[in-house]
CSV table of C-alpha atoms in Angstrom, one decimal:
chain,number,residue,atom,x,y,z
P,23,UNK,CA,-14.5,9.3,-15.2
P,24,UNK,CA,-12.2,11.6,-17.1
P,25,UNK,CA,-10.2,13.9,-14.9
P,26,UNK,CA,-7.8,15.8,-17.3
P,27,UNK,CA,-4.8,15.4,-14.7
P,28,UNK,CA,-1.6,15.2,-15.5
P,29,UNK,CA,0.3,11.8,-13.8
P,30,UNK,CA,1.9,12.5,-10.0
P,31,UNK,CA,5.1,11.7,-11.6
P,32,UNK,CA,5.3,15.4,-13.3
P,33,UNK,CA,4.6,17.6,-10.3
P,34,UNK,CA,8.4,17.7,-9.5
P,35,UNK,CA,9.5,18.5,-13.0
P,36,UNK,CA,6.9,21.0,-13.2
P,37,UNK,CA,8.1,23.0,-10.1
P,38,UNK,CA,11.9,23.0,-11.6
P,39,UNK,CA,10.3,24.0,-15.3
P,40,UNK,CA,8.2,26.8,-13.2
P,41,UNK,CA,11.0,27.9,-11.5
P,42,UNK,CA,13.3,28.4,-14.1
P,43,UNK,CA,10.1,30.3,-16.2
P,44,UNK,CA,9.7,32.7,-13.1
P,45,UNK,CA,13.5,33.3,-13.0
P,46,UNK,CA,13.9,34.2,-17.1
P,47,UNK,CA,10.6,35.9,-16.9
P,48,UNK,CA,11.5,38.2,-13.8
P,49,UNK,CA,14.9,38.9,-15.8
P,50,UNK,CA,13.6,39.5,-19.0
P,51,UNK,CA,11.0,41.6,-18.3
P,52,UNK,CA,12.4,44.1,-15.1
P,53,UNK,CA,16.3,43.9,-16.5
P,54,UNK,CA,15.9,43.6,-20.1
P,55,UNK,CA,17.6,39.9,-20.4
P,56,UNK,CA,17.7,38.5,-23.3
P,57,UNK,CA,19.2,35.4,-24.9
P,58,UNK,CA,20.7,35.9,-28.6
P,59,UNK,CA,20.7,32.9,-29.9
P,60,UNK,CA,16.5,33.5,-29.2
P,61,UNK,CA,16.8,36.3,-31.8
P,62,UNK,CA,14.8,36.3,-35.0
P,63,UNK,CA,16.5,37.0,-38.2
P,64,UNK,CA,13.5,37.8,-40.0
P,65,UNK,CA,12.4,40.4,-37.8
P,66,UNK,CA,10.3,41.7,-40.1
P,67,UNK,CA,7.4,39.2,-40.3
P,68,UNK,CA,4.2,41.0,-39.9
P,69,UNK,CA,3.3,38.2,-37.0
P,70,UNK,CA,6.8,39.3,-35.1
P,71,UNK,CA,7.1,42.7,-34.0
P,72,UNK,CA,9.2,41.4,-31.2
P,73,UNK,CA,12.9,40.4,-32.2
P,74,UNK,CA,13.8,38.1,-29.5
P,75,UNK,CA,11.8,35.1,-28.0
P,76,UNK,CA,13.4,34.9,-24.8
P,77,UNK,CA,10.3,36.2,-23.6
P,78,UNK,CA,8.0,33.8,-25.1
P,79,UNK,CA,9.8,31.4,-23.9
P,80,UNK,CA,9.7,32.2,-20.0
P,81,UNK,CA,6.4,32.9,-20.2
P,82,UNK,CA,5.7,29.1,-21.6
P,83,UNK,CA,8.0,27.9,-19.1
P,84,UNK,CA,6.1,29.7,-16.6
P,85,UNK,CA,2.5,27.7,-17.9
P,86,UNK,CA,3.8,24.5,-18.6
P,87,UNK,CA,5.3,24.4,-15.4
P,88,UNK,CA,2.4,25.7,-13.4
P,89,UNK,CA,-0.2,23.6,-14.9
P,90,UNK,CA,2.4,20.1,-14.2
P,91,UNK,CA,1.9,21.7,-10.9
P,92,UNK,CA,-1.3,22.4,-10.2
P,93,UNK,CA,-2.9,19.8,-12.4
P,94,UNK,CA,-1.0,16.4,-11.6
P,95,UNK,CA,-2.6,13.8,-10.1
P,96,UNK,CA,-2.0,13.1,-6.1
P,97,UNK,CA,-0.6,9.6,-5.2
P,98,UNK,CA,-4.7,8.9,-3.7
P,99,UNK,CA,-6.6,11.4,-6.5
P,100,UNK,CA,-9.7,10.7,-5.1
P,101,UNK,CA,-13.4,13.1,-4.7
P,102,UNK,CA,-12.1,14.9,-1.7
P,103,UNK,CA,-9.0,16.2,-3.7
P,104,UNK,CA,-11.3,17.3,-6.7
P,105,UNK,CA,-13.3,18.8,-4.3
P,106,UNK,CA,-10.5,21.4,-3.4
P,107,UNK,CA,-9.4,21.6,-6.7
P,108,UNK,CA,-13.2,22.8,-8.1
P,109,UNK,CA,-13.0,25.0,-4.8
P,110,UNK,CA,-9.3,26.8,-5.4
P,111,UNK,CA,-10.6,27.0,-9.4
P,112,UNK,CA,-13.5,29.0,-8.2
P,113,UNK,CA,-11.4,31.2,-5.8
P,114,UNK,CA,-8.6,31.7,-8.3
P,115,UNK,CA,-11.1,33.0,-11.5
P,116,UNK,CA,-13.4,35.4,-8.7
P,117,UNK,CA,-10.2,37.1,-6.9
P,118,UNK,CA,-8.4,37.5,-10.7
P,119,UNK,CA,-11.5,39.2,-12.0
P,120,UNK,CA,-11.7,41.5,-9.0
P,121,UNK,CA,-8.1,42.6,-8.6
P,122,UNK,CA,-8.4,43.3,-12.6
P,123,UNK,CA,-11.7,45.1,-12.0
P,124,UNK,CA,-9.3,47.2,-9.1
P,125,UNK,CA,-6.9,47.6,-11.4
P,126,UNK,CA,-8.9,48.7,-14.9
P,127,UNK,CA,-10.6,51.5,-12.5
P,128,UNK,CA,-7.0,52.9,-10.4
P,129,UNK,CA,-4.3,51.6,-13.1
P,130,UNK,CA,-3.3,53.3,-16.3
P,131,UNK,CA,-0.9,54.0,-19.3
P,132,UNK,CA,2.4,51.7,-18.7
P,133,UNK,CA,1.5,50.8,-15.4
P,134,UNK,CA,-1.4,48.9,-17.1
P,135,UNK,CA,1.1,46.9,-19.5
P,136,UNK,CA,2.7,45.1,-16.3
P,137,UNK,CA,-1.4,44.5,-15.1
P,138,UNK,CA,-1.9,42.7,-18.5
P,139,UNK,CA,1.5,40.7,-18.1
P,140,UNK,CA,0.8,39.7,-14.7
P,141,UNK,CA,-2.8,39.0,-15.3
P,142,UNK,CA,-1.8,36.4,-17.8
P,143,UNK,CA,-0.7,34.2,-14.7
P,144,UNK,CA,-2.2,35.1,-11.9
P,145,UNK,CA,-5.3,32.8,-11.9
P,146,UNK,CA,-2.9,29.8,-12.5
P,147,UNK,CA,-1.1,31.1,-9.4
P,148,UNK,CA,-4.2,31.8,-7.2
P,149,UNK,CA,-5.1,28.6,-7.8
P,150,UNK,CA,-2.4,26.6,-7.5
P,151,UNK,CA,-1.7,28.6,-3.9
P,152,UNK,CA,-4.7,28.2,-2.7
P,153,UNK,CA,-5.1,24.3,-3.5
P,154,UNK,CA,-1.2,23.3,-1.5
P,155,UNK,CA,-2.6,26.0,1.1
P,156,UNK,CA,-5.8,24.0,1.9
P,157,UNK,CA,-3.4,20.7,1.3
P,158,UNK,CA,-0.8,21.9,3.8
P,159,UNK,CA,-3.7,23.4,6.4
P,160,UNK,CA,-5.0,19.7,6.4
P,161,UNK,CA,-2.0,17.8,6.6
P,162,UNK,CA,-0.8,20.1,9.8
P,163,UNK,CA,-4.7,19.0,11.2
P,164,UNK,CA,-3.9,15.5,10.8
P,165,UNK,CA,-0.7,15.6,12.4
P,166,UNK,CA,-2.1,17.6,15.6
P,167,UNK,CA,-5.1,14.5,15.3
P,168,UNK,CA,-1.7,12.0,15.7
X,21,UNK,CA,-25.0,16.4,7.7
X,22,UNK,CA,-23.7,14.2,11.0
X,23,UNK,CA,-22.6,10.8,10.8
X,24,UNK,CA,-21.1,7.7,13.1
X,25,UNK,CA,-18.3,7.0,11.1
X,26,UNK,CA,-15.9,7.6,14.1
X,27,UNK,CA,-18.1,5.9,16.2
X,28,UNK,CA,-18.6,2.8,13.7
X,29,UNK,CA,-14.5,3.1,13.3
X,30,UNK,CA,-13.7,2.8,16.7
X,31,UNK,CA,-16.4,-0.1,17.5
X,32,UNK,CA,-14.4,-1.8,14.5
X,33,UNK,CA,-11.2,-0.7,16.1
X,34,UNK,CA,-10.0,0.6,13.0
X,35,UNK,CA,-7.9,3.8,12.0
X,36,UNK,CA,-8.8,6.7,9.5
X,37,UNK,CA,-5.3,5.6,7.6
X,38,UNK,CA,-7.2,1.4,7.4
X,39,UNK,CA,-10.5,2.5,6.5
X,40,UNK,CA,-8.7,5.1,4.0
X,41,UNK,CA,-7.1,2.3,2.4
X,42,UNK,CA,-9.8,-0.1,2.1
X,43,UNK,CA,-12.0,2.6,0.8
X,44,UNK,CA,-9.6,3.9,-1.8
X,45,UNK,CA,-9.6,8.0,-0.6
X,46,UNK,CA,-6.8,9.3,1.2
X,47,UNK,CA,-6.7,10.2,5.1
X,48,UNK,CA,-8.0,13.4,4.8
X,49,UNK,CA,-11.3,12.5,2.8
X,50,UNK,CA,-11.8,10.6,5.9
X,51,UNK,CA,-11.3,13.4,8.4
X,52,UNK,CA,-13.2,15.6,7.0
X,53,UNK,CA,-16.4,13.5,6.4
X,54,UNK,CA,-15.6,12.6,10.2
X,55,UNK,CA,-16.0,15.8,11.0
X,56,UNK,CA,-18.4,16.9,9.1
X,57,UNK,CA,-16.4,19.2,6.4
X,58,UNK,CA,-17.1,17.0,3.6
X,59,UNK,CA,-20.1,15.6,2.5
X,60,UNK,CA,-19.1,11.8,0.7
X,61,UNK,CA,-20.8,11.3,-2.9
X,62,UNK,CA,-23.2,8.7,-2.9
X,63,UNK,CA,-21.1,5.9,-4.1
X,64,UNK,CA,-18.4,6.5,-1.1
X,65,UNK,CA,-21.4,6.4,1.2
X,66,UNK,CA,-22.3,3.2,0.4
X,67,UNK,CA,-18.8,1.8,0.4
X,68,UNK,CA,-18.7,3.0,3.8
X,69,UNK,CA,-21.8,1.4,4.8
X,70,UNK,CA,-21.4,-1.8,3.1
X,71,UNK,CA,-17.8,-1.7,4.7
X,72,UNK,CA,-18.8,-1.5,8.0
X,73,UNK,CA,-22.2,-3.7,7.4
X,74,UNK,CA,-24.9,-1.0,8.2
X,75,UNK,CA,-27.8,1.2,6.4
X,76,UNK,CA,-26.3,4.1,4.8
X,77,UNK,CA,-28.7,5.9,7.2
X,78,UNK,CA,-27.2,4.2,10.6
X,79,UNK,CA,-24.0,6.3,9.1
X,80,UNK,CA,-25.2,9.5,7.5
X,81,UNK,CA,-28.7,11.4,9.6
X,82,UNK,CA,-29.5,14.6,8.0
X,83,UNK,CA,-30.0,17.7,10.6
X,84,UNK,CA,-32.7,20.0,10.2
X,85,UNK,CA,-31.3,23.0,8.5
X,86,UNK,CA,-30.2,20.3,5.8
């Protein structure tokens, strides 16, 4: 059966690619960083209205990463596993479409820019939480059961 | 959904970390079937059964609110 996972081997890189995302996008958009040499020169393509990528470029990080994460394979991938997977996906979507229902009724004018940023990520997050959450809860069970 | 997997385990004198291995699922698939958090898909059931050499019903009883 198809599983669309990513192999165990890319779960560490993905935490070091996420990492560095979180890190250039937290800099880039509350301080304004930005790397030159991701400046455009033709600034004035109709598709660009932004002259520097930097930002782009965390938030890709920031995906890539998370999905390497949350989508690679464990060493026993097995229907247990997929079970808490179809679970954390289910969790993740409901609780992202409820805190952005909060926020489209109590959040407006700028404030609302950093909802739309944030929403971007936030269901990859929940879910990726929630899955090593249930993961860790169980492996602290089976160590009490030792 | 009980079952007698523990009970089947231990007359085999077995651990969930052996029977995980020779089932091909990891430990916890095991605990939590054991304790009734997980219900096994039907193919696991029978690999289960035909592992420890019993009906899939000696292992698996349904309760009445199932």
């Amino acid at each position: 059966m198809r599983n669309f996972l990513f192999p165990h081997s890319l779960r560490r890189p993905g935490l070091i690619i996420t990492i560095l995302g979180l890190i250039l996008g937290v800099a880039t958009v509350h301080f304004d960083f930005e790397f030159a040499w991701l400046g455009l020169d033709h600034a004035h393509d109709i598709f660009t209205s932004n002259q520097n990528l930097t930002d782009e470029v965390a938030a890709l990080l920031f995906i890539i990463g998370m999905c390497l994460v949350g989508f690679s394979r464990e060493k026993i991938e097995d229907e247990y596993s997929r079970s808490i997977r179809l679970e954390s996906l289910k969790f993740a979507l409901l609780t992202h479409y409820l805190v952005l229902s909060l926020c489209i009724l109590f959040v407006y004018d700028d404030g609302f820019w950093y909802v739309m940023i944030y929403s971007m990520f936030l269901p990859l997050i929940l879910y990726v939480a929630r899955y090593f959450i249930v993961k860790w809860q169980m492996t602290q069970r089976l160590s009490h059961e030792e | 959904m009980k079952n007698k997997i523990r009970v089947h385990r231990a007359m085999k004198e077995i651990s969930q970390t052996v029977l995980a291995d020779q089932l091909g699922v990891s430990r916890q698939t095991i605990y939590s079937i054991e304790k009734g958090k997980f219900v096994p898909s039907t193919m696991l059931a029978l690999k289960m059964a035909s592992y420890f050499e019993v009906a899939v019903e000696d292992l698996f009883q349904l309760e009445e609110e199932d």
